[in-house]
Coordinates of C-alpha atoms and ligand atoms in Angstrom, one line a residue:
X1 CA 0.0 0.0 0.0
X2 CA 1.3 3.5 -0.9
X3 CA 0.1 5.9 1.7
X4 CA -0.6 9.6 0.9
X5 CA 1.9 10.9 3.4
X6 CA 4.5 9.6 5.9
X7 CA 6.5 11.4 8.6
X8 CA 10.3 11.0 8.5
X9 CA 11.3 9.8 12.0
X10 CA 14.3 7.8 13.2
X11 CA 16.8 7.0 15.9
X12 CA 17.8 10.6 16.3
X13 CA 14.2 11.6 17.3
X14 CA 13.8 8.5 19.6
X15 CA 17.1 9.4 21.3
X16 CA 16.0 13.0 21.7
X17 CA 12.7 12.0 23.3
X18 CA 14.6 9.7 25.7
X19 CA 17.0 12.6 26.6
X20 CA 14.0 14.9 27.4
X21 CA 12.2 12.2 29.4
X22 CA 15.2 11.4 31.5
X23 CA 16.2 15.1 32.0
X24 CA 13.8 15.8 34.9
X25 CA 12.0 18.6 33.0
X26 CA 9.4 17.4 30.6
X27 CA 7.2 20.4 29.6
X28 CA 7.9 23.9 28.4
X29 CA 11.5 23.9 29.7
X30 CA 15.0 24.0 28.2
X31 CA 14.2 21.8 25.1
X32 CA 11.2 24.1 24.2
X33 CA 13.5 27.2 24.5
X34 CA 16.2 25.6 22.4
X35 CA 13.6 24.5 19.7
X36 CA 12.2 28.0 19.6
X37 CA 15.6 29.5 19.1
X38 CA 16.5 27.0 16.3
X39 CA 13.1 27.5 14.6
X40 CA 13.5 31.3 14.7
X41 CA 16.9 31.1 13.3
X42 CA 15.8 28.8 10.5
X43 CA 13.0 31.1 9.3
X44 CA 14.9 34.3 10.1
X45 CA 12.4 35.5 12.6
X46 CA 13.3 37.6 15.7
X47 CA 10.8 35.6 17.8
X48 CA 9.4 32.1 17.8
X49 CA 6.9 30.8 20.4
X50 CA 6.1 27.1 20.6
X51 CA 2.5 26.0 21.4
X52 CA 0.4 22.8 21.4
X53 CA -0.6 22.9 17.7
X54 CA -1.3 25.3 14.8
X55 CA -5.0 25.8 15.7
X56 CA -4.0 27.2 19.1
X57 CA -1.3 29.2 17.4
X58 CA -3.9 30.8 15.1
X59 CA -6.2 31.5 18.1
X60 CA -3.4 33.3 19.9
X61 CA -2.3 35.2 16.8
X62 CA -5.9 36.5 16.2
X63 CA -6.5 37.3 19.9
X64 CA -3.2 39.2 20.4
X65 CA -3.9 41.0 17.1
X66 CA -7.0 42.4 18.8
X67 CA -9.6 40.3 17.0
X68 CA -12.7 40.4 19.1
X69 CA -16.3 39.3 19.1
X70 CA -18.2 40.8 16.1
X71 CA -15.0 41.6 14.2
X72 CA -14.5 40.3 10.7
X73 CA -11.5 38.4 9.4
X74 CA -11.0 37.9 5.7
X75 CA -9.8 34.4 4.9
X76 CA -10.5 31.4 2.7
X77 CA -13.1 28.7 3.0
X78 CA -10.8 26.5 1.0
X79 CA -8.6 25.3 3.9
X80 CA -8.6 22.8 6.7
X81 CA -11.4 23.8 9.0
X82 CA -9.0 24.9 11.7
X83 CA -8.4 28.2 9.9
X84 CA -12.1 29.2 10.1
X85 CA -12.5 27.7 13.6
X86 CA -9.7 29.8 15.1
X87 CA -11.5 33.0 13.9
X88 CA -14.7 31.7 15.5
X89 CA -13.0 30.9 18.8
X90 CA -12.5 34.7 19.0
X91 CA -16.2 35.2 18.5
X92 CA -15.3 36.9 15.2
X93 CA -16.8 36.2 11.7
X94 CA -14.8 34.6 8.9
X95 CA -15.4 36.4 5.7
X96 CA -14.6 33.8 2.9
X97 CA -12.9 35.0 -0.2
X98 CA -12.4 32.8 -3.3
X99 CA -9.1 31.3 -4.4
X100 CA -7.1 31.6 -7.5
X101 CA -7.7 28.4 -9.4
X102 CA -4.0 28.0 -10.4
X103 CA -2.4 28.4 -7.0
X104 CA -5.3 27.3 -4.8
X105 CA -4.4 30.4 -2.7
X106 CA -6.5 33.4 -1.6
X107 CA -7.1 35.7 -4.6
X108 CA -5.8 39.2 -3.6
X109 CA -8.0 40.8 -6.3
X110 CA -11.1 39.8 -4.3
X111 CA -10.0 41.1 -0.9
X112 CA -10.9 44.8 -1.1
X113 CA -14.5 44.1 -2.1
X114 CA -14.8 42.1 1.2
X115 CA -13.5 44.8 3.5
X116 CA -16.0 46.5 5.8
X117 CA -15.6 48.8 8.8
X118 CA -15.6 45.7 11.0
X119 CA -12.7 44.0 9.2
X120 CA -9.7 43.6 11.5
X121 CA -7.4 41.1 9.8
X122 CA -6.5 39.2 6.7
X123 CA -5.8 35.5 7.5
X124 CA -4.1 34.1 4.5
X125 CA -3.2 30.4 4.0
X126 CA 0.0 29.1 2.2
X127 CA -2.1 26.2 1.0
X128 CA -0.3 22.9 0.7
X129 CA 3.0 24.7 1.2
X130 CA 2.8 27.1 -1.7
X131 CA 3.3 30.7 -0.6
X132 CA 0.5 33.2 -1.2
X133 CA 1.1 36.5 -2.9
X134 CA 2.3 38.1 0.2
X135 CA 3.6 41.2 -1.7
X136 CA 0.1 42.1 -2.6
X137 CA -1.5 41.0 0.6
X138 CA 0.8 43.0 2.8
X139 CA 0.3 46.0 0.6
X140 CA -3.5 45.7 0.9
X141 CA -3.2 45.2 4.7
X142 CA -1.1 48.3 5.1
X143 CA -3.4 50.4 3.0
X144 CA -6.4 49.4 5.0
X145 CA -4.8 49.2 8.5
X146 CA -5.4 45.4 8.7
X147 CA -3.2 42.9 10.4
X148 CA -1.9 40.2 8.1
X149 CA -1.8 36.7 9.7
X150 CA -0.2 33.9 7.8
X151 CA -1.6 30.4 8.3
X152 CA 1.7 28.7 7.5
X153 CA 0.6 25.4 8.9
X154 CA 1.9 23.5 5.8
X155 CA 4.7 25.9 4.8
X156 CA 7.8 25.2 6.9
X157 CA 10.7 25.3 4.4
X158 CA 8.8 27.1 1.7
X159 CA 10.3 30.3 0.3
X160 CA 9.3 33.5 -1.3
X161 CA 11.3 36.0 -3.4
X162 CA 11.4 39.2 -1.3
X163 CA 13.6 42.2 -1.9
X164 CA 15.7 40.4 -4.4
X165 CA 16.4 37.3 -2.4
X166 CA 14.8 34.0 -1.4
X167 CA 13.5 34.2 2.1
X168 CA 11.8 31.4 4.1
X169 CA 8.1 31.7 5.0
X170 CA 7.8 32.8 8.6
X171 CA 10.2 35.7 8.8
X172 CA 7.3 36.7 8.9
X173 CA 6.3 38.8 5.9
X174 CA 2.9 39.6 7.3
X175 CA 2.6 40.4 11.1
X176 CA 2.7 36.8 12.4
X177 CA 3.0 33.4 10.9
X178 CA 1.6 30.2 12.5
X179 CA 3.1 26.7 11.7
X180 CA 1.9 23.2 12.4
X181 CA 4.0 20.2 13.5
X182 CA 1.3 17.6 12.9
X183 CA 2.5 14.4 11.2
X184 CA 0.6 15.4 8.0
X185 CA 2.9 18.3 7.6
X186 CA 6.6 18.4 6.4
X187 CA 8.2 18.0 9.9
X188 CA 6.5 16.9 13.0
X189 CA 6.6 16.7 16.8
X190 CA 3.5 14.5 17.0
X191 CA 1.4 17.5 17.8
X192 CA 2.8 21.0 17.9
X193 CA 2.7 24.6 16.6
X194 CA 4.8 27.7 16.4
X195 CA 4.2 31.4 16.1
X196 CA 6.8 33.7 14.6
X197 CA 6.8 37.5 14.6
X198 CA 9.0 40.5 14.6
X199 CA 7.0 42.2 17.4
X200 CA 8.5 41.6 20.9
X201 CA 5.3 42.8 22.6
X202 CA 3.2 40.2 20.7
X203 CA 5.7 37.4 21.5
X204 CA 5.4 38.3 25.2
X205 CA 1.6 38.0 25.0
X206 CA 1.8 34.6 23.3
X207 CA 4.1 33.4 26.1
X208 CA 1.8 34.7 28.7
X209 CA -1.5 33.4 27.2
X210 CA -0.1 29.9 26.3
X211 CA 0.4 29.1 30.0
X212 CA -2.8 30.3 31.7
X213 CA -1.7 33.9 31.6
X214 CA 0.5 33.1 34.6
X215 CA 2.6 36.2 35.5
X216 CA 5.7 34.3 36.5
X217 CA 6.3 31.0 34.7
X218 CA 7.1 27.9 36.8
X219 CA 10.5 27.7 35.2
X220 CA 11.4 31.1 36.6
X221 CA 10.0 30.3 40.1
X222 CA 11.9 27.0 40.0
X223 CA 15.2 28.9 39.6
X224 CA 14.5 31.8 42.0
X225 CA 16.2 32.1 45.4
X226 CA 13.2 34.0 46.8
X227 CA 9.6 33.0 47.3
X228 CA 7.5 34.3 44.4
X229 CA 3.7 34.3 44.2
X230 CA 2.4 34.4 40.6
X231 CA -0.8 36.2 39.5
X232 CA -3.2 35.7 36.6
X233 CA -3.9 39.1 35.0
X234 CA -6.1 37.9 32.2
X235 CA -7.9 34.9 30.7
X236 CA -5.2 32.5 29.5
X237 CA -5.1 29.0 28.0
X238 CA -3.1 25.8 28.3
X239 CA -1.4 25.7 24.9
X240 CA 2.0 24.4 26.0
X241 CA 4.3 22.2 24.1
X242 CA 6.2 19.5 26.0
X243 CA 10.0 19.2 26.2
X244 CA 9.6 15.7 24.7
X245 CA 8.0 17.2 21.6
X246 CA 10.5 20.0 21.4
X247 CA 13.5 17.6 21.6
X248 CA 12.0 15.7 18.7
X249 CA 11.4 19.0 16.9
X250 CA 15.0 20.0 17.1
X251 CA 16.0 16.8 15.3
X252 CA 13.3 17.3 12.7
X253 CA 14.6 20.8 12.0
X254 CA 18.0 19.4 11.2
X255 CA 16.5 17.1 8.6
X256 CA 14.3 19.8 7.1
X257 CA 16.6 20.9 4.2
X258 CA 17.1 17.4 3.1
X259 CA 13.4 16.6 3.4
X260 CA 12.4 19.7 1.3
X261 CA 15.0 19.0 -1.3
X262 CA 13.7 15.4 -1.7
X263 CA 10.1 16.6 -1.9
X264 CA 11.0 19.1 -4.6
X265 CA 12.8 16.4 -6.5
X266 CA 9.7 14.1 -6.3
X267 CA 7.4 17.0 -7.4
X268 CA 9.6 17.7 -10.4
X269 CA 9.4 14.0 -11.3
X270 CA 5.6 14.1 -11.1
X271 CA 5.5 17.2 -13.3
X272 CA 7.5 15.4 -16.0
X273 CA 5.7 12.0 -15.8
X274 CA 2.2 13.3 -15.4
X275 CA 2.5 15.6 -18.4
X276 CA 1.4 12.7 -20.6
X277 CA -2.1 12.6 -19.1
X278 CA -4.3 14.6 -21.3
X279 CA -6.4 17.2 -19.6
X280 CA -4.8 16.8 -16.1
X281 CA -4.3 20.1 -14.4
X282 CA -0.8 20.4 -12.9
X283 CA 0.1 22.5 -9.8
X284 CA 1.5 25.9 -10.7
X285 CA 4.4 27.5 -8.9
X286 CA 4.7 31.2 -9.6
X287 CA 8.3 32.5 -10.4
X288 CA 8.4 34.3 -7.0
X289 CA 7.5 31.2 -4.9
X290 CA 9.2 27.9 -4.0
X291 CA 6.9 25.3 -2.5
X292 CA 7.9 22.7 0.0
X293 CA 5.3 20.5 -1.7
X294 CA 3.6 19.5 1.5
X295 CA 0.9 18.1 -0.8
X296 CA 0.9 17.4 -4.6
X297 CA -2.5 18.4 -5.9
X298 CA -3.7 17.7 -9.4
X299 CA -6.9 18.8 -11.1
X300 CA -8.6 15.9 -12.8
X301 CA -9.6 16.1 -16.5
X302 CA -13.3 17.2 -16.9
X303 CA -14.3 13.7 -18.1
X304 CA -13.2 12.1 -14.8
X305 CA -15.2 11.5 -11.7
X306 CA -13.2 12.3 -8.6
X307 CA -14.5 9.4 -6.4
X308 CA -14.1 6.9 -9.2
X309 CA -10.5 7.9 -9.9
X310 CA -9.7 7.8 -6.1
X311 CA -11.4 4.3 -5.8
X312 CA -9.5 3.0 -8.8
X313 CA -6.2 4.1 -7.3
X314 CA -7.2 2.7 -3.9
X315 CA -7.9 -0.6 -5.7
X316 CA -4.4 -0.5 -7.1
X317 CA -3.0 0.0 -3.5
X318 CA -2.5 3.7 -3.7
X319 CA -4.0 6.1 -1.2
X320 CA -5.1 9.6 -2.3
X321 CA -7.2 12.4 -0.8
X322 CA -9.7 14.7 -2.4
X323 CA -8.9 18.4 -2.9
X324 CA -8.7 20.7 0.1
X325 CA -12.1 21.0 1.9
X326 CA -14.3 24.0 1.8
X327 CA -15.3 25.0 5.3
X328 CA -18.4 26.8 4.2
X329 CA -19.9 23.5 3.1
X330 CA -19.6 21.9 6.5
X331 CA -22.5 21.8 9.0
X332 CA -20.1 23.2 11.6
X333 CA -20.0 26.5 9.5
X334 CA -23.7 26.7 8.7
X335 CA -24.0 29.9 10.7
X336 CA -21.3 31.6 8.6
X337 CA -23.0 33.7 5.9
X338 CA -21.3 33.8 2.5
X339 CA -20.7 37.3 1.1
X340 CA -19.5 36.2 -2.2
X341 CA -19.8 33.0 -4.3
X342 CA -16.8 30.6 -4.1
X343 CA -16.8 28.7 -7.4
X344 CA -13.1 28.1 -7.6
X345 CA -12.9 26.9 -4.0
X346 CA -15.7 24.4 -4.6
X347 CA -14.3 23.2 -7.9
X348 CA -10.9 22.6 -6.3
X349 CA -12.5 20.5 -3.6
X350 CA -14.6 18.5 -6.1
X351 CA -12.2 18.0 -9.0
X352 CA -8.7 17.9 -7.5
X353 CA -7.0 15.0 -5.8
X354 CA -3.8 14.8 -3.6
X355 CA -1.2 12.2 -4.7
X356 CA 1.2 10.4 -2.5
X357 CA 4.3 12.5 -1.8
X358 CA 6.8 11.9 1.0
X359 CA 10.6 11.5 1.1
X360 CA 10.5 7.7 1.4
X361 CA 8.5 7.4 -1.9
X362 CA 10.7 5.5 -4.4
X363 CA 11.0 6.0 -8.1
X364 CA 9.1 2.7 -8.6
X365 CA 6.3 3.8 -6.3
X366 CA 6.0 7.0 -8.2
X367 CA 5.8 5.2 -11.5
X368 CA 3.0 3.0 -10.1
X369 CA 1.1 6.1 -9.0
X370 CA 1.5 7.7 -12.5
X371 CA 0.5 4.6 -14.3
X372 CA -2.5 4.0 -12.1
X373 CA -3.7 7.6 -12.4
X374 CA -3.3 7.4 -16.2
X375 CA -5.4 4.2 -16.3
X376 CA -8.0 5.8 -14.0
X377 CA -8.2 8.9 -16.3
X378 CA -8.8 6.6 -19.3
X379 CA -5.3 7.0 -20.8
X380 CA -4.4 3.5 -22.1
X381 CA -0.7 3.8 -22.9
X382 CA 1.2 6.5 -21.2
X383 CA 4.3 7.5 -23.1
X384 CA 7.5 7.1 -21.0
X385 CA 9.3 10.3 -20.2
X386 CA 11.8 9.5 -23.0
X387 CA 9.4 8.6 -25.7
X388 CA 7.4 11.8 -24.7
X389 CA 10.2 13.9 -26.2
X390 CA 9.3 15.5 -29.5
X391 CA 10.4 13.3 -32.4
X392 CA 12.5 15.2 -35.0
Ligands
LIG401 C1 -3.1 21.3 9.5 C2 -3.6 22.7 9.3 C3 -4.0 23.5 10.4 C4 -4.1 22.9 11.8 O1 -2.9 22.5 12.3 P1 -2.9 21.6 13.7 O2 -1.5 21.7 14.1 O3 -3.4 20.3 13.4 O4 -3.8 22.4 14.7 C5 -4.4 24.8 10.2 N1 -4.4 25.3 8.9 C6 -4.0 24.6 7.9 C7 -4.0 25.3 6.5 C8 -3.6 23.3 8.0 O5 -3.3 22.6 6.9

């Protein structure tokens, strides 16, 4: 069976977890601090704050940005439901904007029509690891006094051309970026999340709120030579990451460059091999973006039924997933009113599928996926990449 995704974990991670377990400090301690530092330095951010997952990271990002009950946040429906849910945790209203069909990312041209006097923030998603058009989003944000929050759940290791150089997602280019370390993403700590920002005051707020808004953290009281009584100045949460997770995360970060390079190689292979399937829509990478290929998403030819193609692949021992969900179609979001139609979001959910892509995928596995997809799409004989070359 070829799964759709697989984390890369080995002895180094197991050894790191063991080290943390035997250290005597197993949550939000020295391993978390070291992981935050390594993460900040990887993405080039002044501050990185570790939390329990990306959904809680998004919640903190929105709350600290001042998003309150009744406010509006411009975002996409075409995302994992956590994006919209985090807005709703604040009592705010997600205002769904459609995506660009080529990139599967929020269409900047549709934002300004959605802005009202209650809009507080733009929550953009680097969907499947492909950076959104941050240049335009940040410009729109500035012009309208809106905070730009990046849902970078899938985008660790992705890059964007910025001021003449390639920069990692998470510097951040908006005001704050939120990452996920769930096993379905490119690196993992089991569960985990990270917020990166340039703003020291926001970072302090994240640290306060992630641990019950406790004025003096237990780690500080532990090291003090005087008795300290902490206070709780505001409503906080338990969004902590454990030191066991952070120790694993430090090892995962070391592997990240190699993982991303391998994913890019596999994506390039797919692009070459799938070109022979007539009518198949291939993922597009703009000249100013480099994806980490967290997912490889193809649009099926119009003649194909999504479920039938997925079943045919499953029968051939190959796992796939349908296109990214649309939150507005879920009963959980039935109270969220649509202010514009979302035809591209819906089409992407209904006519795209995600193919297996993970570093351990072999060339033979990939050939099997390509052949099975070609068969399922009604292509009898797929030219091999060699014979696909134009004949003189
Ligand atoms: C996975 C994902 C999340 C949620 O991340 P968790 O760490 O599972 O909370 C949020 N947004 C997007 C776009 C995601 O893909």
